[in-house]
């Protein structure tokens, strides 16, 4: 029976660990017999460290209660790591057998909350003392029957007197300060104070000669309320005067909205004619039954008209687009808009001015785009290498999202031993810096190729150049060396998409070996290379990532599309195969980024061994 009693008195560890509060139990000698996980977390002592240790060495409960006694209080207790924790501690004796249960609750969140509340109250006082609105705290006064009859001011901010003209209001009632005050103010505030429903309203006090914008909210205890209010007397006066001009304002607003819509429509289009088309589409039928823009290049006019419109516009204004040239905007205005109204005529001229800026900008951008693309092509080789037994074709497609030149390149050249080198690369970025870097790297590779044996060695030398003062921070490149007599191919790729080989039979394989990180990134002692052989009639396809990457297409899908197209058109001449690959990759849409593709065909020559 004694053992059963002891087991009954034991505190099951699993129950203690489920308790959020820190719980410890002691034997009659004050040594710890139970120590749950919450106690470990609160005081920093593990159960293994605490069990058997005198409780007073960890939690000085003797400062709260005498030995064997019960009690409760707050203590700052040193934790295992020396930091202090504030705890609410309750000590309960276990009975005649001695020992006690000690339950501790972390007071830190409550202390933080009390401190935060104090700081919040201080900030609120600063806010209410500095805000432009009036503020007051008041309480409803009721008669013997409980009916609200007045209210007393308990606290006000400095703006209260300025907003109301009432001096020294604290402790005084509304009717003491304003004997003729309207009763509706008492009723409105009583509804809030006793109904706990915040209320926002504007109302006039004839007795005070003012209009007020009031926000009222109930605050404890019941019957009290707070007001935040502004004197809106002047605003009310201005609004009354403004009502006589509302018709003109509505018309002015319609003009402003139309002008904003025109500006937005022009900005949403790219190109001279698309912007002109957006303009006439906005004007018809908003203000005109016919709208026409004639461009200075003599091209067909851009027109929009309603089905009931006459054949000829009746109002024409110039549209200056810069460089001494101008377009013409012609309109037939429809009611209530009229060319006889000065405001409407000024609006049409302003629309023409905004349109001129937009069309001039579009024309400039089109010219810049053409210059940028011409510059990009000027940085690329004028032709491909010509060698017996090999046919090479290349294509470059400029990205449409940027007017700036990019960093994609390709090149081909004949090495001193008769082999042919072909390279494709990409300098990350756009702009003149990227283009200049691309030109240096392309020329550097062509200069380094005859001095190094093997594709990997050439990319290794180019890596050293890319890390130099005229290099770049991130470059990908693929370089292959082809022997037109044997069909042997050395290939190496530095962070670049692998080359594709398509046999005359239609079998295709990606050259996945010989790959290494991009240039000018991770140092590589030796750039690896792969070796393969092209049978007569086989085609090698190299490209930049712009050919396979699209915003809404996975990269694997892009590579699969290139492989499918190359297999399908494997018998086409290399230049036609380049065209088919570009057409398939972009499906008639402009490229997201610059793209390069190079196709190399090993001709069917008797000197080439199929082995």
Coordinates of C-alpha atoms in Angstrom, one line a residue:
X1 CA 0.0 0.0 0.0
X2 CA 2.9 2.4 0.7
X3 CA 4.3 1.9 -2.7
X4 CA 0.9 2.4 -4.2
X5 CA 0.6 5.7 -2.3
X6 CA 4.0 6.9 -3.5
X7 CA 3.1 6.1 -7.1
X8 CA -0.2 8.0 -6.6
X9 CA 1.6 11.0 -5.3
X10 CA 4.2 11.0 -8.1
X11 CA 3.6 13.6 -10.8
X12 CA 3.6 11.9 -14.2
X13 CA 6.2 13.5 -16.4
X14 CA 4.0 13.6 -19.5
X15 CA 1.3 15.5 -17.7
X16 CA 3.8 18.0 -16.4
X17 CA 5.4 18.5 -19.8
X18 CA 2.0 19.3 -21.3
X19 CA 1.6 22.2 -18.8
X20 CA 2.5 25.7 -20.1
X21 CA 3.7 26.9 -16.7
X22 CA 6.9 25.9 -15.1
X23 CA 6.3 23.2 -12.5
X24 CA 8.7 21.9 -9.9
X25 CA 8.1 19.5 -6.9
X26 CA 10.3 19.0 -3.9
X27 CA 10.7 16.3 -1.2
X28 CA 10.6 17.2 2.5
X29 CA 14.2 18.2 2.4
X30 CA 13.5 20.8 -0.3
X31 CA 15.3 18.9 -3.1
X32 CA 13.8 18.9 -6.6
X33 CA 11.9 15.7 -7.5
X34 CA 10.0 16.9 -10.6
X35 CA 11.1 19.5 -13.2
X36 CA 9.0 19.9 -16.4
X37 CA 10.0 21.2 -19.8
X38 CA 8.5 24.6 -19.2
X39 CA 10.7 24.9 -16.1
X40 CA 13.7 24.0 -18.3
X41 CA 12.8 26.8 -20.7
X42 CA 12.0 29.4 -18.1
X43 CA 15.1 28.9 -15.8
X44 CA 17.6 27.4 -18.3
X45 CA 18.3 24.3 -16.1
X46 CA 17.7 21.0 -17.7
X47 CA 15.9 18.3 -15.8
X48 CA 19.1 16.3 -15.4
X49 CA 20.8 19.3 -13.8
X50 CA 17.8 20.2 -11.6
X51 CA 16.6 16.9 -10.2
X52 CA 18.1 16.2 -6.7
X53 CA 19.3 19.8 -6.3
X54 CA 17.9 22.0 -3.5
X55 CA 15.2 24.2 -5.0
X56 CA 16.6 27.3 -3.3
X57 CA 19.7 27.1 -5.4
X58 CA 17.7 27.6 -8.5
X59 CA 14.5 29.4 -7.4
X60 CA 14.9 31.3 -4.1
X61 CA 11.3 30.6 -2.9
X62 CA 12.5 31.3 0.7
X63 CA 12.3 35.0 -0.2
X64 CA 8.5 34.5 -0.6
X65 CA 7.5 31.9 2.1
X66 CA 8.9 30.2 5.1
X67 CA 9.9 26.5 5.1
X68 CA 6.7 24.4 4.7
X69 CA 4.5 27.3 4.1
X70 CA 2.3 28.4 1.2
X71 CA 2.5 31.7 -0.6
X72 CA 2.7 33.6 -3.9
X73 CA 4.7 36.5 -5.2
X74 CA 6.9 38.0 -7.9
X75 CA 10.7 37.4 -8.1
X76 CA 13.5 38.2 -10.4
X77 CA 15.3 34.9 -10.7
X78 CA 18.8 34.4 -12.2
X79 CA 18.7 31.9 -15.0
X80 CA 21.3 29.2 -15.7
X81 CA 23.1 31.6 -18.1
X82 CA 23.1 34.5 -15.6
X83 CA 20.3 36.5 -17.2
X84 CA 17.3 37.5 -15.1
X85 CA 13.8 36.4 -15.6
X86 CA 10.8 37.9 -13.8
X87 CA 8.4 35.3 -12.6
X88 CA 5.1 35.0 -10.7
X89 CA 5.8 32.1 -8.2
X90 CA 3.2 30.1 -6.3
X91 CA 4.3 27.6 -3.5
X92 CA 1.8 24.9 -2.3
X93 CA 2.8 22.4 0.4
X94 CA 2.1 18.8 -0.4
X95 CA 0.8 18.0 3.0
X96 CA 1.8 16.1 6.1
X97 CA 4.5 14.1 4.2
X98 CA 6.4 17.4 3.4
X99 CA 7.6 18.8 0.1
X100 CA 5.9 21.3 -2.1
X101 CA 4.8 22.1 -5.6
X102 CA 6.2 25.3 -7.1
X103 CA 4.4 26.8 -10.1
X104 CA 6.1 29.6 -12.0
X105 CA 4.8 31.9 -14.7
X106 CA 7.0 34.1 -16.9
X107 CA 6.0 37.7 -16.2
X108 CA 8.2 39.1 -19.0
X109 CA 5.4 39.4 -21.6
X110 CA 3.2 41.2 -19.0
X111 CA 6.0 43.5 -18.1
X112 CA 6.7 44.2 -21.8
X113 CA 2.9 44.8 -22.3
X114 CA 2.8 47.2 -19.3
X115 CA 5.8 49.0 -20.6
X116 CA 4.3 49.1 -24.1
X117 CA 1.0 50.4 -22.8
X118 CA 2.8 53.1 -20.9
X119 CA 4.8 54.1 -23.9
X120 CA 1.6 54.0 -26.0
X121 CA -0.3 56.3 -23.6
X122 CA 2.6 58.7 -23.6
X123 CA 2.7 58.7 -27.4
X124 CA -1.0 59.2 -27.6
X125 CA -0.8 62.2 -25.3
X126 CA 1.9 63.7 -27.5
X127 CA -0.2 63.0 -30.6
X128 CA -3.4 64.5 -29.2
X129 CA -1.4 67.5 -28.0
X130 CA 0.1 68.1 -31.4
X131 CA -2.6 67.2 -33.9
X132 CA -4.4 69.9 -35.8
X133 CA -7.9 68.6 -34.8
X134 CA -9.6 69.4 -31.5
X135 CA -9.8 66.6 -28.9
X136 CA -11.7 66.1 -25.7
X137 CA -12.7 63.5 -23.2
X138 CA -16.2 64.0 -21.6
X139 CA -18.9 62.3 -19.6
X140 CA -22.7 62.4 -19.9
X141 CA -24.6 64.0 -17.1
X142 CA -28.1 62.5 -16.5
X143 CA -31.0 63.6 -14.4
X144 CA -32.7 61.6 -11.6
X145 CA -34.7 59.7 -14.3
X146 CA -31.4 58.7 -16.1
X147 CA -32.1 61.1 -19.0
X148 CA -29.0 62.8 -20.5
X149 CA -29.2 66.5 -19.9
X150 CA -25.6 67.8 -20.3
X151 CA -22.0 66.7 -20.5
X152 CA -18.8 67.6 -18.6
X153 CA -15.4 68.1 -20.1
X154 CA -12.7 66.0 -18.4
X155 CA -9.7 66.5 -20.7
X156 CA -8.9 68.6 -23.8
X157 CA -6.0 69.3 -26.1
X158 CA -4.6 72.7 -27.0
X159 CA -6.6 72.8 -30.2
X160 CA -9.9 72.5 -28.4
X161 CA -10.1 76.1 -27.4
X162 CA -8.9 77.3 -30.8
X163 CA -11.6 75.2 -32.5
X164 CA -14.5 76.1 -30.2
X165 CA -13.6 79.4 -28.6
X166 CA -14.3 77.9 -25.2
X167 CA -11.8 78.9 -22.5
X168 CA -10.9 76.7 -19.4
X169 CA -13.4 74.0 -20.2
X170 CA -12.0 71.1 -18.0
X171 CA -14.4 70.3 -15.2
X172 CA -17.2 72.5 -16.6
X173 CA -20.3 71.4 -18.5
X174 CA -21.4 72.3 -22.0
X175 CA -24.3 74.4 -20.9
X176 CA -22.2 76.3 -18.4
X177 CA -19.9 77.3 -21.3
X178 CA -22.7 77.7 -24.0
X179 CA -26.0 78.3 -22.3
X180 CA -27.9 78.3 -25.7
X181 CA -26.3 75.1 -27.0
X182 CA -28.6 73.0 -29.1
X183 CA -30.0 69.9 -27.3
X184 CA -29.1 67.7 -30.3
X185 CA -25.5 67.7 -29.3
X186 CA -26.3 66.1 -25.9
X187 CA -28.5 63.5 -27.6
X188 CA -25.9 62.6 -30.2
X189 CA -23.1 62.1 -27.7
X190 CA -25.3 60.2 -25.3
X191 CA -26.2 57.8 -28.0
X192 CA -22.5 57.1 -28.5
X193 CA -21.5 57.0 -24.8
X194 CA -24.3 54.6 -23.8
X195 CA -24.5 52.6 -27.1
X196 CA -20.8 51.9 -27.7
X197 CA -21.4 52.8 -31.4
X198 CA -18.8 55.2 -32.9
X199 CA -20.3 58.0 -35.0
X200 CA -18.9 60.4 -37.6
X201 CA -21.0 63.5 -38.6
X202 CA -21.0 67.1 -39.5
X203 CA -23.4 69.5 -37.8
X204 CA -23.8 73.2 -37.1
X205 CA -24.1 75.0 -33.8
X206 CA -26.0 78.2 -34.2
X207 CA -25.2 79.2 -30.6
X208 CA -21.5 78.9 -31.3
X209 CA -21.8 80.1 -34.9
X210 CA -19.7 77.3 -36.3
X211 CA -19.8 74.0 -38.2
X212 CA -18.0 71.0 -36.9
X213 CA -16.8 67.7 -38.4
X214 CA -17.0 65.3 -35.4
X215 CA -15.9 61.8 -34.7
X216 CA -17.3 60.4 -31.4
X217 CA -16.4 57.1 -29.8
X218 CA -17.3 55.6 -26.4
X219 CA -14.6 55.0 -23.9
X220 CA -14.7 53.2 -20.5
X221 CA -16.3 53.6 -18.1
X222 CA -19.9 53.6 -19.5
X223 CA -21.2 57.1 -20.1
X224 CA -17.9 58.6 -21.2
X225 CA -16.9 59.5 -24.8
X226 CA -14.0 61.0 -26.7
X227 CA -14.3 63.5 -29.6
X228 CA -11.9 64.3 -32.4
X229 CA -13.3 67.3 -34.3
X230 CA -12.5 70.1 -36.7
X231 CA -13.9 73.5 -37.3
X232 CA -15.2 73.3 -40.9
X233 CA -17.1 76.6 -41.0
X234 CA -14.8 78.0 -43.7
X235 CA -15.0 74.9 -45.8
X236 CA -18.8 75.0 -45.6
X237 CA -18.8 78.6 -46.8
X238 CA -16.5 77.8 -49.7
X239 CA -18.6 74.8 -50.7
X240 CA -21.7 76.9 -50.7
X241 CA -20.0 79.4 -53.1
X242 CA -18.7 76.6 -55.2
X243 CA -22.1 75.1 -56.0
X244 CA -22.7 77.9 -58.5
X245 CA -19.6 76.8 -60.5
X246 CA -20.3 73.1 -60.5
X247 CA -21.4 72.9 -64.1
X248 CA -18.1 74.5 -65.3
X249 CA -16.1 72.2 -63.1
X250 CA -17.8 69.1 -64.4
X251 CA -16.9 70.2 -67.9
X252 CA -13.3 70.9 -66.9
X253 CA -13.1 67.5 -65.3
X254 CA -14.3 65.8 -68.5
X255 CA -11.6 67.6 -70.4
X256 CA -8.9 66.6 -67.9
X257 CA -10.1 63.0 -68.0
X258 CA -10.0 63.0 -71.8
X259 CA -6.5 64.4 -71.8
X260 CA -5.4 61.8 -69.3
X261 CA -6.9 59.0 -71.4
X262 CA -5.2 60.4 -74.5
X263 CA -1.8 60.5 -72.7
X264 CA -2.3 57.0 -71.4
X265 CA -3.3 55.6 -74.8
X266 CA -0.3 57.1 -76.5
X267 CA 2.0 55.8 -73.8
X268 CA 0.6 52.2 -74.1
X269 CA 1.6 51.9 -77.8
X270 CA 5.0 51.6 -79.4
X271 CA 5.7 53.1 -82.8
X272 CA 4.5 56.1 -84.8
X273 CA 1.5 54.6 -86.5
X274 CA 0.3 52.5 -83.5
X275 CA 0.3 55.6 -81.4
X276 CA -1.6 57.6 -84.0
X277 CA -4.1 54.8 -84.2
X278 CA -4.5 54.8 -80.4
X279 CA -5.2 58.5 -80.5
X280 CA -8.0 58.4 -83.1
X281 CA -9.5 55.4 -81.4
X282 CA -9.8 57.4 -78.1
X283 CA -11.2 60.5 -79.8
X284 CA -13.9 58.6 -81.6
X285 CA -16.6 58.6 -80.4
X286 CA -15.6 60.4 -77.2
X287 CA -15.6 63.9 -78.7
X288 CA -15.5 63.3 -82.4
X289 CA -17.4 61.4 -85.1
X290 CA -14.3 61.5 -87.4
X291 CA -10.6 61.7 -86.3
X292 CA -7.7 61.5 -88.8
X293 CA -3.9 61.8 -88.4
X294 CA -1.8 62.5 -91.5
X295 CA 1.9 61.8 -91.0
X296 CA 4.6 63.8 -92.7
X297 CA 6.0 60.8 -94.5
X298 CA 3.1 60.8 -97.0
X299 CA 1.8 57.4 -95.9
X300 CA -1.9 56.7 -95.8
X301 CA -3.8 58.6 -93.0
X302 CA -4.7 56.9 -89.7
X303 CA -8.5 57.2 -89.4
X304 CA -11.3 56.4 -87.1
X305 CA -15.0 57.3 -87.6
X306 CA -18.5 56.5 -86.5
X307 CA -20.9 54.8 -89.0
X308 CA -22.9 58.0 -89.2
X309 CA -20.0 60.4 -89.7
X310 CA -19.7 62.6 -92.8
X311 CA -16.9 62.2 -95.2
X312 CA -14.7 65.2 -94.3
X313 CA -13.5 66.5 -90.9
X314 CA -14.2 70.2 -90.2
X315 CA -11.3 71.1 -87.8
X316 CA -7.6 70.6 -88.5
X317 CA -4.7 71.5 -86.2
X318 CA -1.0 70.9 -86.6
X319 CA 0.9 68.2 -84.7
X320 CA 4.6 69.2 -84.4
X321 CA 6.7 66.1 -84.0
X322 CA 10.2 67.7 -84.0
X323 CA 13.0 68.3 -86.5
X324 CA 10.9 70.9 -88.2
X325 CA 8.2 68.4 -89.4
X326 CA 4.6 68.1 -88.4
X327 CA 1.6 65.8 -88.7
X328 CA -2.0 67.0 -88.9
X329 CA -4.9 66.1 -86.7
X330 CA -8.3 66.5 -88.3
X331 CA -11.6 66.2 -86.4
X332 CA -15.3 66.5 -86.7
X333 CA -16.4 67.4 -83.1
X334 CA -19.7 66.0 -81.8
X335 CA -22.1 67.6 -79.2
X336 CA -21.6 68.9 -76.6
X337 CA -18.1 69.6 -77.8
X338 CA -17.7 72.4 -80.3
X339 CA -15.0 74.1 -82.3
X340 CA -16.7 77.4 -81.5
X341 CA -16.0 77.0 -77.7
X342 CA -12.7 78.4 -76.7
X343 CA -12.1 75.8 -74.0
X344 CA -12.8 72.9 -76.4
X345 CA -10.6 74.5 -79.1
X346 CA -7.8 74.8 -76.5
X347 CA -8.3 71.2 -75.6
X348 CA -7.9 70.0 -79.2
X349 CA -4.6 72.0 -79.5
X350 CA -3.3 70.5 -76.2
X351 CA -4.2 67.1 -77.5
X352 CA -2.3 67.8 -80.7
X353 CA 0.7 69.0 -78.6
X354 CA 0.7 65.9 -76.5
X355 CA 0.3 63.7 -79.6
X356 CA 3.2 65.5 -81.2
X357 CA 5.5 64.7 -78.3
X358 CA 4.4 61.1 -78.3
X359 CA 4.8 60.7 -82.1
X360 CA 8.2 62.5 -82.0
X361 CA 9.4 60.2 -79.2
X362 CA 8.1 57.1 -81.1
X363 CA 9.9 58.2 -84.3
X364 CA 13.1 58.8 -82.3
X365 CA 12.9 55.4 -80.7
X366 CA 12.3 53.7 -84.1
X367 CA 15.4 55.5 -85.4
X368 CA 17.4 54.5 -82.3
X369 CA 16.3 50.9 -82.6
X370 CA 17.4 50.8 -86.2
X371 CA 20.8 52.4 -85.3
X372 CA 21.2 50.0 -82.3
X373 CA 20.5 46.9 -84.5
X374 CA 22.9 48.2 -87.2
X375 CA 25.6 48.7 -84.6
X376 CA 25.0 45.2 -83.2
X377 CA 25.4 43.7 -86.7
X378 CA 28.4 45.8 -87.4
X379 CA 30.1 44.2 -84.4
X380 CA 29.5 40.7 -85.8
X381 CA 31.4 39.1 -88.6
X382 CA 30.4 40.2 -92.1
X383 CA 30.6 36.6 -93.4
X384 CA 31.3 33.0 -92.2
X385 CA 34.4 31.0 -93.0
X386 CA 34.6 29.1 -96.3
X387 CA 36.5 25.8 -96.3
X388 CA 36.4 22.8 -98.6
X389 CA 34.1 20.1 -97.3
X390 CA 32.3 22.4 -94.8
X391 CA 29.2 24.7 -95.2
X392 CA 28.5 27.3 -92.5
X393 CA 25.5 29.6 -92.0
X394 CA 24.6 31.9 -89.2
X395 CA 21.7 34.1 -88.1
X396 CA 21.5 36.9 -85.5
X397 CA 18.1 38.1 -84.2
X398 CA 18.0 41.2 -82.1
X399 CA 15.7 41.2 -79.0
X400 CA 12.7 43.5 -79.2
X401 CA 12.4 44.5 -75.6
X402 CA 15.4 46.9 -75.6
X403 CA 16.8 49.6 -77.8
X404 CA 20.2 48.7 -76.6
X405 CA 22.7 46.4 -78.3
X406 CA 23.4 43.1 -76.7
X407 CA 26.3 40.8 -76.0
X408 CA 25.6 37.7 -78.2
X409 CA 28.2 36.8 -80.8
X410 CA 29.2 34.1 -83.3
X411 CA 32.4 33.7 -85.3
X412 CA 34.1 31.2 -87.6
X413 CA 37.6 31.0 -89.0
X414 CA 40.1 28.7 -90.6
X415 CA 43.0 27.6 -88.4
X416 CA 46.6 27.3 -89.8
X417 CA 46.3 23.5 -90.0
X418 CA 43.2 23.7 -92.2
X419 CA 40.7 22.9 -89.4
X420 CA 37.7 25.2 -88.9
X421 CA 37.0 27.0 -85.6
X422 CA 33.4 28.0 -84.7
X423 CA 32.4 30.0 -81.6
X424 CA 29.1 31.2 -80.1
X425 CA 29.0 33.3 -76.9
X426 CA 27.0 35.6 -74.8
X427 CA 28.1 38.5 -72.5
X428 CA 25.5 39.0 -69.8
X429 CA 23.9 42.4 -70.0
X430 CA 22.9 45.0 -72.7
X431 CA 24.3 48.3 -73.8
X432 CA 27.5 49.6 -75.2
X433 CA 29.6 48.1 -72.5
X434 CA 28.2 44.6 -73.2
X435 CA 28.7 45.1 -77.0
X436 CA 32.2 46.4 -76.6
X437 CA 33.1 43.4 -74.3
X438 CA 31.5 41.1 -76.8
X439 CA 33.7 42.5 -79.6
X440 CA 36.9 42.2 -77.5
X441 CA 36.1 38.6 -76.5
X442 CA 35.2 37.5 -80.0
X443 CA 38.4 38.9 -81.4
X444 CA 40.4 37.5 -78.4
X445 CA 39.1 34.0 -79.1
X446 CA 40.0 34.2 -82.8
X447 CA 43.5 35.4 -81.8
X448 CA 44.0 32.7 -79.1
X449 CA 42.6 29.8 -81.2
X450 CA 45.7 29.3 -83.4
X451 CA 48.0 29.4 -80.4
X452 CA 46.4 26.6 -78.4
X453 CA 45.7 23.0 -79.3
X454 CA 42.1 21.9 -78.4
X455 CA 38.8 23.6 -77.7
X456 CA 39.2 23.3 -74.0
X457 CA 42.6 25.0 -74.0
X458 CA 41.2 27.9 -76.1
X459 CA 38.4 28.5 -73.6
X460 CA 40.9 28.3 -70.8
X461 CA 43.0 31.0 -72.4
X462 CA 39.8 33.1 -73.1
X463 CA 38.9 32.7 -69.4
X464 CA 42.2 34.3 -68.4
X465 CA 41.5 37.1 -70.8
X466 CA 37.9 37.6 -69.5
X467 CA 39.3 38.0 -66.0
X468 CA 41.6 40.8 -67.1
X469 CA 41.0 44.5 -67.3
X470 CA 39.2 44.2 -70.7
X471 CA 37.2 41.2 -69.7
X472 CA 33.8 40.7 -68.2
X473 CA 32.1 39.5 -65.0
X474 CA 30.1 36.7 -66.6
X475 CA 30.4 35.2 -70.1
X476 CA 29.2 31.9 -71.6
X477 CA 30.8 30.5 -74.7
X478 CA 30.9 27.3 -76.8
X479 CA 33.8 26.6 -79.1
X480 CA 34.3 23.7 -81.6
X481 CA 37.1 22.8 -83.9
X482 CA 36.2 20.7 -86.9
X483 CA 38.5 18.7 -89.2
X484 CA 36.9 18.8 -92.7
X485 CA 38.9 15.8 -93.8
X486 CA 38.2 13.4 -91.0
X487 CA 35.0 14.9 -89.6
X488 CA 36.6 14.9 -86.1
X489 CA 35.2 17.5 -83.7
X490 CA 36.7 18.9 -80.5
X491 CA 34.1 20.8 -78.5
X492 CA 34.1 22.7 -75.2
X493 CA 31.3 24.7 -73.5
X494 CA 31.7 27.2 -70.7
X495 CA 28.2 27.6 -69.1
X496 CA 26.7 27.7 -72.6
X497 CA 23.9 25.5 -74.1
X498 CA 25.3 22.4 -75.6
X499 CA 25.7 22.0 -79.3
X500 CA 23.4 19.6 -81.2
X501 CA 24.5 17.0 -83.8
X502 CA 21.9 15.8 -86.3
X503 CA 22.9 12.8 -88.5
X504 CA 21.6 12.4 -92.1
X505 CA 19.5 9.5 -90.8
X506 CA 17.7 11.9 -88.4
X507 CA 19.4 10.7 -85.3
X508 CA 20.2 13.6 -83.0
X509 CA 22.4 13.9 -79.9
X510 CA 23.4 16.8 -77.6
X511 CA 27.1 17.2 -76.9
X512 CA 26.8 17.2 -73.2
X513 CA 30.5 16.4 -72.4
X514 CA 33.2 19.0 -72.3
X515 CA 31.2 21.4 -70.2
X516 CA 32.4 23.7 -67.5
X517 CA 31.3 26.8 -65.6
X518 CA 30.9 30.2 -67.3
X519 CA 34.0 32.3 -68.0
X520 CA 35.2 34.9 -65.4
X521 CA 33.2 33.1 -62.6
X522 CA 34.6 30.0 -60.8
X523 CA 38.4 29.5 -61.3
X524 CA 39.0 26.3 -63.4
X525 CA 42.4 24.8 -63.7
X526 CA 41.7 23.0 -67.0
X527 CA 38.7 23.5 -69.2
X528 CA 37.5 20.1 -70.3
X529 CA 36.6 19.2 -73.9
X530 CA 34.7 16.4 -75.7
X531 CA 35.6 14.7 -78.9
X532 CA 33.2 13.3 -81.5
X533 CA 33.0 12.6 -85.2
X534 CA 30.6 13.9 -87.8
X535 CA 29.7 11.6 -90.7
X536 CA 29.3 13.1 -94.2
X537 CA 26.0 15.0 -94.3
X538 CA 25.8 15.5 -90.6
X539 CA 24.9 19.0 -89.2
X540 CA 26.3 20.7 -86.1
X541 CA 24.0 23.4 -84.5
X542 CA 25.3 26.0 -82.1
X543 CA 23.1 28.7 -80.6
X544 CA 22.8 31.2 -77.7
X545 CA 20.2 30.9 -75.0
X546 CA 18.0 33.5 -76.6
X547 CA 16.9 30.9 -79.1
X548 CA 15.5 28.5 -76.6
X549 CA 14.4 30.8 -73.7
X550 CA 10.9 32.4 -73.8
X551 CA 8.9 33.9 -70.9
X552 CA 6.2 31.3 -70.9
X553 CA 8.1 28.3 -72.2
X554 CA 10.2 25.9 -70.1
X555 CA 13.9 25.7 -71.2
X556 CA 13.6 21.9 -71.8
X557 CA 10.7 22.6 -74.2
X558 CA 12.8 25.1 -76.1
X559 CA 15.6 22.6 -76.5
X560 CA 13.2 19.9 -77.6
X561 CA 11.7 22.3 -80.2
X562 CA 15.2 23.0 -81.7
X563 CA 16.0 19.3 -81.8
X564 CA 12.6 18.5 -83.6
X565 CA 13.1 21.3 -86.1
X566 CA 16.7 20.4 -86.9
X567 CA 15.8 16.7 -87.4
X568 CA 12.8 17.6 -89.6
X569 CA 14.9 20.0 -91.8
X570 CA 18.2 18.1 -91.7
X571 CA 18.4 18.0 -95.5
X572 CA 17.9 21.7 -96.0
X573 CA 21.0 23.8 -96.8
X574 CA 22.6 25.4 -93.6
X575 CA 21.3 28.9 -94.4
X576 CA 17.7 27.6 -94.8
X577 CA 18.0 25.4 -91.7
X578 CA 19.0 28.6 -89.7
X579 CA 15.8 30.3 -91.0
X580 CA 13.7 27.3 -90.0
X581 CA 15.2 27.2 -86.5
X582 CA 14.5 30.9 -86.0
X583 CA 11.0 30.6 -87.3
X584 CA 10.2 27.7 -85.0
X585 CA 11.8 29.3 -81.9
X586 CA 9.8 32.5 -82.1
X587 CA 6.7 31.5 -84.0
X588 CA 6.3 34.9 -85.6
X589 CA 6.7 36.8 -82.3
X590 CA 9.6 39.1 -81.7
X591 CA 12.4 37.6 -79.6
X592 CA 12.5 38.3 -75.9
X593 CA 16.3 38.6 -76.1
X594 CA 19.1 38.6 -78.6
X595 CA 19.6 35.2 -80.3
X596 CA 22.3 33.6 -82.4
X597 CA 22.2 30.3 -84.3
X598 CA 25.0 28.7 -86.4
X599 CA 24.6 25.6 -88.5
X600 CA 27.7 23.7 -89.7
X601 CA 27.3 21.0 -92.4
X602 CA 30.0 18.4 -93.2
X603 CA 29.7 17.9 -96.9
X604 CA 29.6 14.4 -98.5
X605 CA 33.2 14.1 -99.7
X606 CA 35.0 10.9 -100.5
X607 CA 37.9 12.0 -98.4
X608 CA 35.8 12.0 -95.2
X609 CA 35.8 8.6 -93.5
X610 CA 32.3 7.7 -92.0
X611 CA 34.1 6.0 -89.1

